[in-house]
PDB file of C-alpha atoms and ligand atoms in Angstrom:
ATOM      1  CA  MET A   1     116.784   7.187 109.979  1.00  0.00           C
ATOM      2  CA  ALA A   2     120.098   7.214 111.829  1.00  0.00           C
ATOM      3  CA  ARG A   3     121.996   6.615 108.582  1.00  0.00           C
ATOM      4  CA  SER A   4     120.139   9.399 106.807  1.00  0.00           C
ATOM      5  CA  SER A   5     120.754  11.990 109.530  1.00  0.00           C
ATOM      6  CA  GLY A   6     124.393  10.931 109.539  1.00  0.00           C
ATOM      7  CA  HIS A   7     124.552  11.665 105.839  1.00  0.00           C
ATOM      8  CA  VAL A   8     122.942  15.068 106.380  1.00  0.00           C
ATOM      9  CA  ALA A   9     125.469  15.828 109.099  1.00  0.00           C
ATOM     10  CA  TYR A  10     128.269  14.777 106.765  1.00  0.00           C
ATOM     11  CA  VAL A  11     126.986  17.024 103.972  1.00  0.00           C
ATOM     12  CA  ALA A  12     126.450  19.836 106.447  1.00  0.00           C
ATOM     13  CA  ALA A  13     130.085  19.552 107.495  1.00  0.00           C
ATOM     14  CA  THR A  14     131.666  19.127 104.065  1.00  0.00           C
ATOM     15  CA  VAL A  15     129.850  21.857 102.157  1.00  0.00           C
ATOM     16  CA  PRO A  16     131.102  24.696 104.382  1.00  0.00           C
ATOM     17  CA  MET A  17     134.570  23.130 104.287  1.00  0.00           C
ATOM     18  CA  ALA A  18     134.486  23.077 100.493  1.00  0.00           C
ATOM     19  CA  ILE A  19     133.489  26.722 100.481  1.00  0.00           C
ATOM     20  CA  VAL A  20     136.318  27.596 102.877  1.00  0.00           C
ATOM     21  CA  VAL A  21     138.849  25.730 100.724  1.00  0.00           C
ATOM     22  CA  THR A  22     137.566  27.384  97.542  1.00  0.00           C
ATOM     23  CA  VAL A  23     137.705  30.854  99.060  1.00  0.00           C
ATOM     24  CA  LEU A  24     141.194  30.150 100.407  1.00  0.00           C
ATOM     25  CA  CYS A  25     142.370  29.016  96.955  1.00  0.00           C
ATOM     26  CA  LEU A  26     140.935  32.100  95.294  1.00  0.00           C
ATOM     27  CA  PHE A  27     142.609  34.275  97.923  1.00  0.00           C
ATOM     28  CA  LEU A  28     145.979  32.608  97.402  1.00  0.00           C
ATOM     29  CA  ALA A  29     145.727  32.740  93.596  1.00  0.00           C
ATOM     30  CA  ASN A  30     144.816  36.408  93.816  1.00  0.00           C
ATOM     31  CA  ASN A  31     147.803  37.046  96.050  1.00  0.00           C
ATOM     32  CA  VAL A  32     150.109  35.337  93.577  1.00  0.00           C
ATOM     33  CA  THR A  33     148.917  37.451  90.645  1.00  0.00           C
ATOM     34  CA  HIS A  34     149.359  40.591  92.701  1.00  0.00           C
ATOM     35  CA  ALA A  35     152.762  39.642  94.055  1.00  0.00           C
ATOM     36  CA  ARG A  36     155.466  42.257  93.571  1.00  0.00           C
ATOM     37  CA  ARG A  37     157.322  41.849  90.331  1.00  0.00           C
ATOM     38  CA  ARG A  38     160.849  40.496  90.566  1.00  0.00           C
ATOM     39  CA  PRO A  39     163.444  42.997  89.272  1.00  0.00           C
ATOM     40  CA  ALA A  40     164.590  42.174  85.750  1.00  0.00           C
ATOM     41  CA  THR A  41     168.077  42.455  84.295  1.00  0.00           C
ATOM     42  CA  TYR A  42     168.525  43.647  80.714  1.00  0.00           C
ATOM     43  CA  ILE A  43     171.604  43.537  78.517  1.00  0.00           C
ATOM     44  CA  VAL A  44     171.261  46.837  76.684  1.00  0.00           C
ATOM     45  CA  GLY A  45     171.206  46.161  72.939  1.00  0.00           C
ATOM     46  CA  ASP A  46     170.964  42.409  73.600  1.00  0.00           C
ATOM     47  CA  GLU A  47     173.631  40.565  71.582  1.00  0.00           C
ATOM     48  CA  PHE A  48     174.941  43.821  70.067  1.00  0.00           C
ATOM     49  CA  GLY A  49     175.538  45.505  73.390  1.00  0.00           C
ATOM     50  CA  TRP A  50     175.864  49.260  73.848  1.00  0.00           C
ATOM     51  CA  ASP A  51     176.826  49.872  70.242  1.00  0.00           C
ATOM     52  CA  LEU A  52     176.024  51.676  67.031  1.00  0.00           C
ATOM     53  CA  VAL A  53     174.829  48.514  65.293  1.00  0.00           C
ATOM     54  CA  ILE A  54     171.282  49.567  66.189  1.00  0.00           C
ATOM     55  CA  PRO A  55     170.026  52.948  67.434  1.00  0.00           C
ATOM     56  CA  MET A  56     169.919  52.330  71.165  1.00  0.00           C
ATOM     57  CA  ASP A  57     166.561  54.061  71.577  1.00  0.00           C
ATOM     58  CA  SER A  58     165.035  51.473  69.249  1.00  0.00           C
ATOM     59  CA  TRP A  59     166.117  48.725  71.628  1.00  0.00           C
ATOM     60  CA  THR A  60     163.861  50.136  74.367  1.00  0.00           C
ATOM     61  CA  ARG A  61     160.720  49.974  72.206  1.00  0.00           C
ATOM     62  CA  GLY A  62     158.103  47.486  73.287  1.00  0.00           C
ATOM     63  CA  LYS A  63     159.750  46.991  76.681  1.00  0.00           C
ATOM     64  CA  THR A  64     158.325  48.086  79.999  1.00  0.00           C
ATOM     65  CA  PHE A  65     160.900  49.020  82.601  1.00  0.00           C
ATOM     66  CA  TYR A  66     160.384  49.279  86.330  1.00  0.00           C
ATOM     67  CA  ALA A  67     162.389  51.028  89.014  1.00  0.00           C
ATOM     68  CA  GLY A  68     164.868  48.544  90.429  1.00  0.00           C
ATOM     69  CA  ASP A  69     165.473  46.740  87.128  1.00  0.00           C
ATOM     70  CA  THR A  70     169.126  46.470  86.166  1.00  0.00           C
ATOM     71  CA  LEU A  71     170.630  47.598  82.877  1.00  0.00           C
ATOM     72  CA  VAL A  72     173.951  46.074  81.825  1.00  0.00           C
ATOM     73  CA  PHE A  73     175.928  48.152  79.331  1.00  0.00           C
ATOM     74  CA  LYS A  74     178.450  46.011  77.462  1.00  0.00           C
ATOM     75  CA  TYR A  75     180.976  47.597  75.106  1.00  0.00           C
ATOM     76  CA  ASP A  76     184.676  47.734  74.302  1.00  0.00           C
ATOM     77  CA  ASP A  77     186.155  49.872  77.079  1.00  0.00           C
ATOM     78  CA  LEU A  78     189.001  50.968  74.761  1.00  0.00           C
ATOM     79  CA  THR A  79     186.687  52.539  72.188  1.00  0.00           C
ATOM     80  CA  SER A  80     183.516  53.491  74.009  1.00  0.00           C
ATOM     81  CA  ASN A  81     181.972  54.672  77.251  1.00  0.00           C
ATOM     82  CA  MET A  82     178.580  55.401  78.769  1.00  0.00           C
ATOM     83  CA  VAL A  83     177.497  58.574  80.532  1.00  0.00           C
ATOM     84  CA  VAL A  84     174.385  58.944  82.658  1.00  0.00           C
ATOM     85  CA  VAL A  85     173.167  62.419  81.735  1.00  0.00           C
ATOM     86  CA  ASN A  86     170.039  64.479  82.196  1.00  0.00           C
ATOM     87  CA  ARG A  87     167.533  65.333  79.464  1.00  0.00           C
ATOM     88  CA  THR A  88     169.594  68.324  78.270  1.00  0.00           C
ATOM     89  CA  GLY A  89     172.683  66.142  77.952  1.00  0.00           C
ATOM     90  CA  TYR A  90     170.671  63.547  76.038  1.00  0.00           C
ATOM     91  CA  GLU A  91     169.153  66.098  73.644  1.00  0.00           C
ATOM     92  CA  ASN A  92     172.436  67.928  73.015  1.00  0.00           C
ATOM     93  CA  CYS A  93     174.612  64.803  73.034  1.00  0.00           C
ATOM     94  CA  MET A  94     176.896  66.411  75.591  1.00  0.00           C
ATOM     95  CA  ALA A  95     177.691  65.276  79.115  1.00  0.00           C
ATOM     96  CA  ASN A  96     176.130  67.870  81.396  1.00  0.00           C
ATOM     97  CA  ASP A  97     177.600  69.051  84.678  1.00  0.00           C
ATOM     98  CA  GLY A  98     176.755  66.472  87.288  1.00  0.00           C
ATOM     99  CA  SER A  99     176.629  63.601  84.777  1.00  0.00           C
ATOM    100  CA  LYS A 100     178.399  60.383  85.627  1.00  0.00           C
ATOM    101  CA  GLU A 101     180.736  58.609  83.231  1.00  0.00           C
ATOM    102  CA  TYR A 102     181.246  54.850  83.212  1.00  0.00           C
ATOM    103  CA  ASP A 103     184.003  53.115  81.249  1.00  0.00           C
ATOM    104  CA  SER A 104     184.329  49.568  82.576  1.00  0.00           C
ATOM    105  CA  GLY A 105     182.817  48.030  79.450  1.00  0.00           C
ATOM    106  CA  ASN A 106     180.413  46.115  81.689  1.00  0.00           C
ATOM    107  CA  ASP A 107     178.487  48.682  83.699  1.00  0.00           C
ATOM    108  CA  ARG A 108     175.518  47.639  85.788  1.00  0.00           C
ATOM    109  CA  ILE A 109     173.038  50.421  86.447  1.00  0.00           C
ATOM    110  CA  GLN A 110     169.955  50.050  88.590  1.00  0.00           C
ATOM    111  CA  LEU A 111     167.067  51.988  87.087  1.00  0.00           C
ATOM    112  CA  PRO A 112     165.700  54.767  89.251  1.00  0.00           C
ATOM    113  CA  TYR A 113     162.013  55.622  89.108  1.00  0.00           C
ATOM    114  CA  GLY A 114     161.139  58.004  86.277  1.00  0.00           C
ATOM    115  CA  ASP A 115     163.212  59.188  83.337  1.00  0.00           C
ATOM    116  CA  SER A 116     166.851  58.238  82.780  1.00  0.00           C
ATOM    117  CA  TYR A 117     169.167  59.245  79.951  1.00  0.00           C
ATOM    118  CA  TYR A 118     172.331  57.558  78.710  1.00  0.00           C
ATOM    119  CA  ILE A 119     174.756  58.631  75.991  1.00  0.00           C
ATOM    120  CA  GLY A 120     178.096  57.498  74.618  1.00  0.00           C
ATOM    121  CA  THR A 121     180.699  60.274  74.336  1.00  0.00           C
ATOM    122  CA  TYR A 122     184.022  58.501  73.755  1.00  0.00           C
ATOM    123  CA  ASN A 123     183.796  59.403  70.097  1.00  0.00           C
ATOM    124  CA  PRO A 124     182.054  62.799  69.761  1.00  0.00           C
ATOM    125  CA  TYR A 125     179.902  61.484  66.889  1.00  0.00           C
ATOM    126  CA  ASP A 126     178.694  58.328  68.620  1.00  0.00           C
ATOM    127  CA  CYS A 127     175.750  59.893  70.410  1.00  0.00           C
ATOM    128  CA  ALA A 128     174.454  61.701  67.342  1.00  0.00           C
ATOM    129  CA  ALA A 129     174.808  58.460  65.385  1.00  0.00           C
ATOM    130  CA  GLY A 130     172.479  56.639  67.796  1.00  0.00           C
ATOM    131  CA  LEU A 131     174.454  55.802  70.921  1.00  0.00           C
ATOM    132  CA  LYS A 132     171.867  57.400  73.163  1.00  0.00           C
ATOM    133  CA  MET A 133     168.965  56.056  75.115  1.00  0.00           C
ATOM    134  CA  ALA A 134     166.095  57.446  77.143  1.00  0.00           C
ATOM    135  CA  ILE A 135     164.182  55.168  79.513  1.00  0.00           C
ATOM    136  CA  LYS A 136     161.164  55.761  81.682  1.00  0.00           C
ATOM    137  CA  ALA A 137     160.949  53.381  84.623  1.00  0.00           C
ATOM    138  CA  LEU A 138     157.543  52.786  86.200  1.00  0.00           C
ATOM    139  CA  ALA A 139     156.995  52.290  89.904  1.00  0.00           C
ATOM    140  CA  ASN A 140     157.529  48.683  90.921  1.00  0.00           C
TER     141      ASN A 140
HETATM  142  C1  NAG B 201     171.063  69.265  83.161  1.00  0.00           C
HETATM  143  O1  NAG B 201     172.194  69.666  83.936  1.00  0.00           O
HETATM  144  C2  NAG B 201     172.700  70.929  83.567  1.00  0.00           C
HETATM  145  C3  NAG B 201     173.946  71.178  84.415  1.00  0.00           C
HETATM  146  O2  NAG B 201     173.714  70.968  85.766  1.00  0.00           O
HETATM  147  C4  NAG B 201     171.637  71.998  83.811  1.00  0.00           C
HETATM  148  O3  NAG B 201     172.110  73.264  83.401  1.00  0.00           O
HETATM  149  C5  NAG B 201     170.382  71.639  83.007  1.00  0.00           C
HETATM  150  O4  NAG B 201     169.343  72.545  83.287  1.00  0.00           O
HETATM  151  C6  NAG B 201     169.926  70.237  83.351  1.00  0.00           C
HETATM  152  N1  NAG B 201     168.790  69.885  82.509  1.00  0.00           N
HETATM  153  C7  NAG B 201     167.664  69.397  82.985  1.00  0.00           C
HETATM  154  C8  NAG B 201     166.597  69.055  82.003  1.00  0.00           C
HETATM  155  O5  NAG B 201     167.484  69.227  84.190  1.00  0.00           O
END
């Protein structure tokens, strides 16, 4: 009798503990899946860089960008540049007033939330030939 009640007491103690541990594990796993995403860094154009080898807008396809991600624009600083423009500048391939030109050949830009537009203007034909890129960054 004593042994049997001891067993019952043991089961009575371990079952709630198992439930607590299970709930705790589920809670932790859930927290991990909902953890904030780490900012990503992208080399624009991958191995081609910021270049006319591929239309830059095609490089963005299939990618999801978030505010806080970093874009790295790599190009020959003697023959190219990169200008952060607004939508008008992007559509007309002309740097608008208030746009910002970069020419280091290795520019790191942190994506703001929402729409961003980038064009190359060193050679006037570059943008029209595909050196232009529009990106929409989602909230992180
Ligand atoms: C872009 O900037 C130019 C110059 O400030 C302005 O005239 C134009 O309306 C702007 N375009 C957009 C879409 O905000």
